[in-house]
Amino acid sequence: LASWQRHADQYGPPGAHPYATRENPNEGCPLIGKQCPLKADKLIDYDNDYGFTDDAEYEVSDIKKADADDPGAKAMQEALALAKEKKANERSDALKKHYKGKLLQVSKANGSCEQMDEMMDKIEFGMMKWIDDIVLMGDDKSKLTDDVKKKEVANFTDVLNDCKLSILDFCGRSGMQLSGKKGGEDKPDPRSIVECSLAEEAADSFDIFTKFVNNRLK
């Protein structure tokens, strides 16, 4: 403020503040553009009265999901893909070691592990979508129409049927007797610790899913 006042006192206040020209370089303010304190001060114009709104107004933040073409989202996808590939390679090495290089057994074990991964991905994707729909619906019970209920039940049933087929395969690989005469002896469990650990993870995921479905249908 002091520099503004000194400049105005020397070269004149706003409205009577001449600038030096080529014809008269020694008369008027010699500063160009925003170097002049009076011009710099006008960048934010305080002369107009903008007043206040009649009612209270608040800032609204618009949060958008990351676009698939967003560089950050792409980098995240690439990092996840690399981590997944690294995990798959480590899993394959462990299976080769467990089955002592028997390619057929290694291939079957890899297929079973991929199937468990797919099942857990389906469960996770389904639950996230259903939870998003429930949140959007909120406490408005009028939105929960018969058609919406039927659609939800159909979606639950689709995932359950997919999981059922996968679980039968997992159980069969563990040596369980799933067909034939009741009371038949189970076969030895040939699986590696990699498959067993992943099967426990898949069982936990399915348990969470069934509890979610049961609670939703109450």
CSV table of C-alpha atoms in Angstrom, one decimal:
chain,number,residue,atom,x,y,z
A,1,LEU,CA,0.0,0.0,0.0
A,2,ALA,CA,2.9,2.4,0.8
A,3,SER,CA,4.5,1.8,-2.6
A,4,TRP,CA,1.2,2.3,-4.3
A,5,GLN,CA,0.6,5.6,-2.5
A,6,ARG,CA,4.2,6.9,-3.2
A,7,HIS,CA,3.7,6.1,-6.9
A,8,ALA,CA,0.3,7.8,-7.0
A,9,ASP,CA,1.7,10.9,-5.3
A,10,GLN,CA,4.6,11.1,-7.8
A,11,TYR,CA,2.7,10.4,-11.0
A,12,GLY,CA,-0.9,11.0,-10.2
A,13,PRO,CA,-3.8,8.9,-8.8
A,14,PRO,CA,-6.1,6.6,-10.8
A,15,GLY,CA,-7.9,8.5,-13.5
A,16,ALA,CA,-5.2,11.2,-13.7
A,17,HIS,CA,-2.2,8.9,-14.1
A,18,PRO,CA,-0.5,9.7,-17.4
A,19,TYR,CA,2.2,7.4,-18.9
A,20,ALA,CA,5.4,8.4,-20.5
A,21,THR,CA,5.5,8.2,-24.3
A,22,ARG,CA,8.2,8.2,-27.0
A,23,GLU,CA,7.4,11.8,-27.7
A,24,ASN,CA,7.5,12.8,-24.0
A,25,PRO,CA,9.6,10.1,-22.2
A,26,ASN,CA,10.2,12.3,-19.2
A,27,GLU,CA,6.6,13.1,-18.4
A,28,GLY,CA,4.3,10.6,-16.7
A,29,CYS,CA,4.7,7.1,-15.3
A,30,PRO,CA,7.7,5.3,-16.9
A,31,LEU,CA,6.6,1.8,-15.8
A,32,ILE,CA,5.2,-0.6,-18.4
A,33,GLY,CA,2.2,-3.0,-17.8
A,34,LYS,CA,1.9,-4.6,-14.4
A,35,GLN,CA,5.2,-3.0,-13.3
A,36,CYS,CA,3.0,0.0,-12.6
A,37,PRO,CA,1.4,-0.5,-9.1
A,38,LEU,CA,-1.8,1.1,-10.3
A,39,LYS,CA,-2.2,-1.3,-13.2
A,40,ALA,CA,-1.1,-4.3,-11.1
A,41,ASP,CA,-3.8,-3.3,-8.5
A,42,LYS,CA,-6.5,-3.4,-11.1
A,43,LEU,CA,-5.9,-7.1,-11.9
A,44,ILE,CA,-8.5,-7.6,-9.1
A,45,ASP,CA,-11.1,-4.9,-9.6
A,46,TYR,CA,-12.4,-3.8,-6.2
A,47,ASP,CA,-14.5,-0.9,-7.7
A,48,ASN,CA,-17.6,-3.1,-8.3
A,49,ASP,CA,-19.9,-4.2,-5.5
A,50,TYR,CA,-20.7,-7.8,-6.0
A,51,GLY,CA,-22.8,-8.0,-2.8
A,52,PHE,CA,-23.9,-11.2,-1.2
A,53,THR,CA,-26.4,-13.9,-2.1
A,54,ASP,CA,-29.8,-13.9,-0.4
A,55,ASP,CA,-29.4,-17.5,0.8
A,56,ALA,CA,-26.3,-19.3,2.0
A,57,GLU,CA,-24.3,-21.0,-0.8
A,58,TYR,CA,-21.7,-23.6,-0.4
A,59,GLU,CA,-19.0,-25.0,-2.7
A,60,VAL,CA,-19.9,-28.2,-4.4
A,61,SER,CA,-17.1,-30.7,-5.2
A,62,ASP,CA,-17.6,-32.8,-8.3
A,63,ILE,CA,-15.7,-36.1,-7.8
A,64,LYS,CA,-15.3,-38.2,-11.0
A,65,LYS,CA,-14.0,-41.7,-11.3
A,66,ALA,CA,-10.7,-42.1,-13.1
A,67,ASP,CA,-11.1,-42.3,-16.8
A,68,ALA,CA,-9.7,-45.4,-18.5
A,69,ASP,CA,-7.6,-43.1,-20.7
A,70,ASP,CA,-6.3,-41.2,-17.7
A,71,PRO,CA,-2.5,-41.6,-17.4
A,72,GLY,CA,-2.7,-42.3,-13.7
A,73,ALA,CA,-5.4,-45.0,-14.3
A,74,LYS,CA,-3.3,-46.5,-17.1
A,75,ALA,CA,-0.2,-46.6,-14.9
A,76,MET,CA,-2.2,-48.3,-12.1
A,77,GLN,CA,-3.6,-50.9,-14.6
A,78,GLU,CA,-0.1,-51.6,-15.9
A,79,ALA,CA,1.2,-52.0,-12.3
A,80,LEU,CA,-1.6,-54.4,-11.4
A,81,ALA,CA,-1.0,-56.4,-14.6
A,82,LEU,CA,2.7,-56.7,-13.9
A,83,ALA,CA,2.0,-57.8,-10.3
A,84,LYS,CA,-0.5,-60.4,-11.5
A,85,GLU,CA,2.0,-61.7,-14.1
A,86,LYS,CA,4.8,-61.9,-11.5
A,87,LYS,CA,2.4,-63.8,-9.1
A,88,ALA,CA,1.4,-66.2,-11.9
A,89,ASN,CA,5.1,-66.9,-12.7
A,90,GLU,CA,5.9,-67.6,-9.0
A,91,ARG,CA,2.9,-69.8,-8.8
A,92,SER,CA,3.9,-71.8,-11.9
A,93,ASP,CA,7.4,-72.3,-10.6
A,94,ALA,CA,6.1,-73.6,-7.3
A,95,LEU,CA,3.7,-76.0,-9.0
A,96,LYS,CA,6.5,-77.3,-11.3
A,97,LYS,CA,8.5,-78.0,-8.2
A,98,HIS,CA,5.6,-79.7,-6.4
A,99,TYR,CA,4.7,-82.0,-9.3
A,100,LYS,CA,8.3,-82.6,-10.2
A,101,GLY,CA,8.0,-81.2,-13.7
A,102,LYS,CA,5.1,-83.4,-14.8
A,103,LEU,CA,3.6,-81.0,-17.3
A,104,LEU,CA,0.1,-82.5,-17.4
A,105,GLN,CA,-0.3,-82.2,-13.6
A,106,VAL,CA,1.2,-78.7,-13.6
A,107,SER,CA,-1.2,-77.6,-16.4
A,108,LYS,CA,-4.2,-79.0,-14.4
A,109,ALA,CA,-3.1,-77.2,-11.2
A,110,ASN,CA,-2.5,-73.9,-13.1
A,111,GLY,CA,-6.0,-74.2,-14.6
A,112,SER,CA,-7.5,-74.8,-11.2
A,113,CYS,CA,-5.7,-71.8,-9.7
A,114,GLU,CA,-6.9,-69.6,-12.6
A,115,GLN,CA,-10.4,-70.8,-12.1
A,116,MET,CA,-10.3,-69.9,-8.4
A,117,ASP,CA,-9.0,-66.5,-9.3
A,118,GLU,CA,-11.8,-66.0,-11.8
A,119,MET,CA,-14.4,-67.1,-9.2
A,120,MET,CA,-13.1,-64.6,-6.6
A,121,ASP,CA,-13.0,-61.8,-9.3
A,122,LYS,CA,-16.7,-62.6,-10.2
A,123,ILE,CA,-17.7,-62.4,-6.6
A,124,GLU,CA,-15.8,-59.2,-5.9
A,125,PHE,CA,-17.2,-57.5,-9.1
A,126,GLY,CA,-20.7,-58.6,-8.3
A,127,MET,CA,-20.7,-57.4,-4.7
A,128,MET,CA,-19.2,-54.0,-5.6
A,129,LYS,CA,-21.9,-53.5,-8.3
A,130,TRP,CA,-24.7,-54.6,-5.9
A,131,ILE,CA,-23.4,-52.4,-3.1
A,132,ASP,CA,-23.2,-49.4,-5.5
A,133,ASP,CA,-26.8,-50.0,-6.5
A,134,ILE,CA,-27.9,-50.3,-2.8
A,135,VAL,CA,-26.1,-47.1,-1.9
A,136,LEU,CA,-27.8,-45.3,-4.8
A,137,MET,CA,-31.2,-46.6,-3.7
A,138,GLY,CA,-30.6,-45.3,-0.2
A,139,ASP,CA,-33.5,-45.6,2.3
A,140,ASP,CA,-36.1,-45.0,-0.3
A,141,LYS,CA,-38.1,-48.3,-0.1
A,142,SER,CA,-40.3,-47.2,-3.0
A,143,LYS,CA,-37.3,-47.9,-5.4
A,144,LEU,CA,-37.2,-51.5,-4.3
A,145,THR,CA,-39.9,-52.7,-6.6
A,146,ASP,CA,-40.7,-56.3,-7.5
A,147,ASP,CA,-38.8,-56.0,-10.8
A,148,VAL,CA,-35.7,-54.7,-8.9
A,149,LYS,CA,-36.0,-57.6,-6.4
A,150,LYS,CA,-36.3,-60.2,-9.2
A,151,LYS,CA,-33.3,-58.7,-11.0
A,152,GLU,CA,-31.2,-58.9,-7.8
A,153,VAL,CA,-32.2,-62.5,-7.2
A,154,ALA,CA,-31.4,-63.4,-10.8
A,155,ASN,CA,-27.9,-61.8,-10.5
A,156,PHE,CA,-27.3,-63.7,-7.2
A,157,THR,CA,-28.4,-66.9,-8.8
A,158,ASP,CA,-26.1,-66.5,-11.8
A,159,VAL,CA,-23.0,-66.0,-9.6
A,160,LEU,CA,-24.0,-68.9,-7.4
A,161,ASN,CA,-24.4,-71.2,-10.4
A,162,ASP,CA,-20.9,-70.2,-11.7
A,163,CYS,CA,-19.4,-70.7,-8.2
A,164,LYS,CA,-21.1,-74.1,-7.9
A,165,LEU,CA,-19.4,-75.5,-11.0
A,166,SER,CA,-16.0,-74.2,-9.9
A,167,ILE,CA,-16.4,-75.5,-6.4
A,168,LEU,CA,-17.2,-79.0,-7.6
A,169,ASP,CA,-14.0,-78.9,-9.6
A,170,PHE,CA,-11.9,-77.7,-6.6
A,171,CYS,CA,-13.4,-80.5,-4.4
A,172,GLY,CA,-12.7,-83.1,-7.1
A,173,ARG,CA,-9.1,-82.1,-7.2
A,174,SER,CA,-8.8,-82.4,-3.4
A,175,GLY,CA,-9.7,-86.1,-3.7
A,176,MET,CA,-13.3,-85.9,-2.4
A,177,GLN,CA,-15.7,-88.6,-3.6
A,178,LEU,CA,-18.4,-86.6,-5.5
A,179,SER,CA,-20.1,-89.3,-7.5
A,180,GLY,CA,-20.9,-93.0,-7.4
A,181,LYS,CA,-21.8,-95.0,-4.4
A,182,LYS,CA,-22.2,-93.2,-1.1
A,183,GLY,CA,-19.6,-93.8,1.5
A,184,GLY,CA,-16.9,-94.4,-1.1
A,185,GLU,CA,-13.3,-93.8,0.0
A,186,ASP,CA,-11.8,-90.4,-0.8
A,187,LYS,CA,-8.7,-90.3,-2.9
A,188,PRO,CA,-5.4,-88.8,-1.6
A,189,ASP,CA,-5.1,-85.1,-1.9
A,190,PRO,CA,-2.4,-84.4,-4.5
A,191,ARG,CA,-2.6,-80.6,-4.4
A,192,SER,CA,0.3,-78.3,-3.6
A,193,ILE,CA,0.3,-75.8,-0.8
A,194,VAL,CA,-0.3,-73.1,-3.5
A,195,GLU,CA,-3.6,-74.7,-4.5
A,196,CYS,CA,-4.6,-75.4,-0.9
A,197,SER,CA,-3.9,-71.8,0.2
A,198,LEU,CA,-5.8,-70.4,-2.8
A,199,ALA,CA,-8.7,-72.8,-2.1
A,200,GLU,CA,-9.0,-71.5,1.5
A,201,GLU,CA,-9.0,-67.9,0.2
A,202,ALA,CA,-11.7,-68.8,-2.3
A,203,ALA,CA,-13.8,-70.5,0.4
A,204,ASP,CA,-13.5,-67.3,2.6
A,205,SER,CA,-14.6,-65.2,-0.4
A,206,PHE,CA,-17.6,-67.4,-1.1
A,207,ASP,CA,-18.5,-67.4,2.6
A,208,ILE,CA,-18.6,-63.6,2.6
A,209,PHE,CA,-20.7,-63.6,-0.6
A,210,THR,CA,-23.3,-66.0,0.8
A,211,LYS,CA,-23.6,-64.1,4.0
A,212,PHE,CA,-24.1,-60.9,2.0
A,213,VAL,CA,-26.8,-62.6,-0.2
A,214,ASN,CA,-28.6,-64.1,2.9
A,215,ASN,CA,-28.7,-60.7,4.6
A,216,ARG,CA,-29.9,-59.0,1.5
A,217,LEU,CA,-32.8,-61.4,1.0
A,218,LYS,CA,-34.1,-61.1,4.6
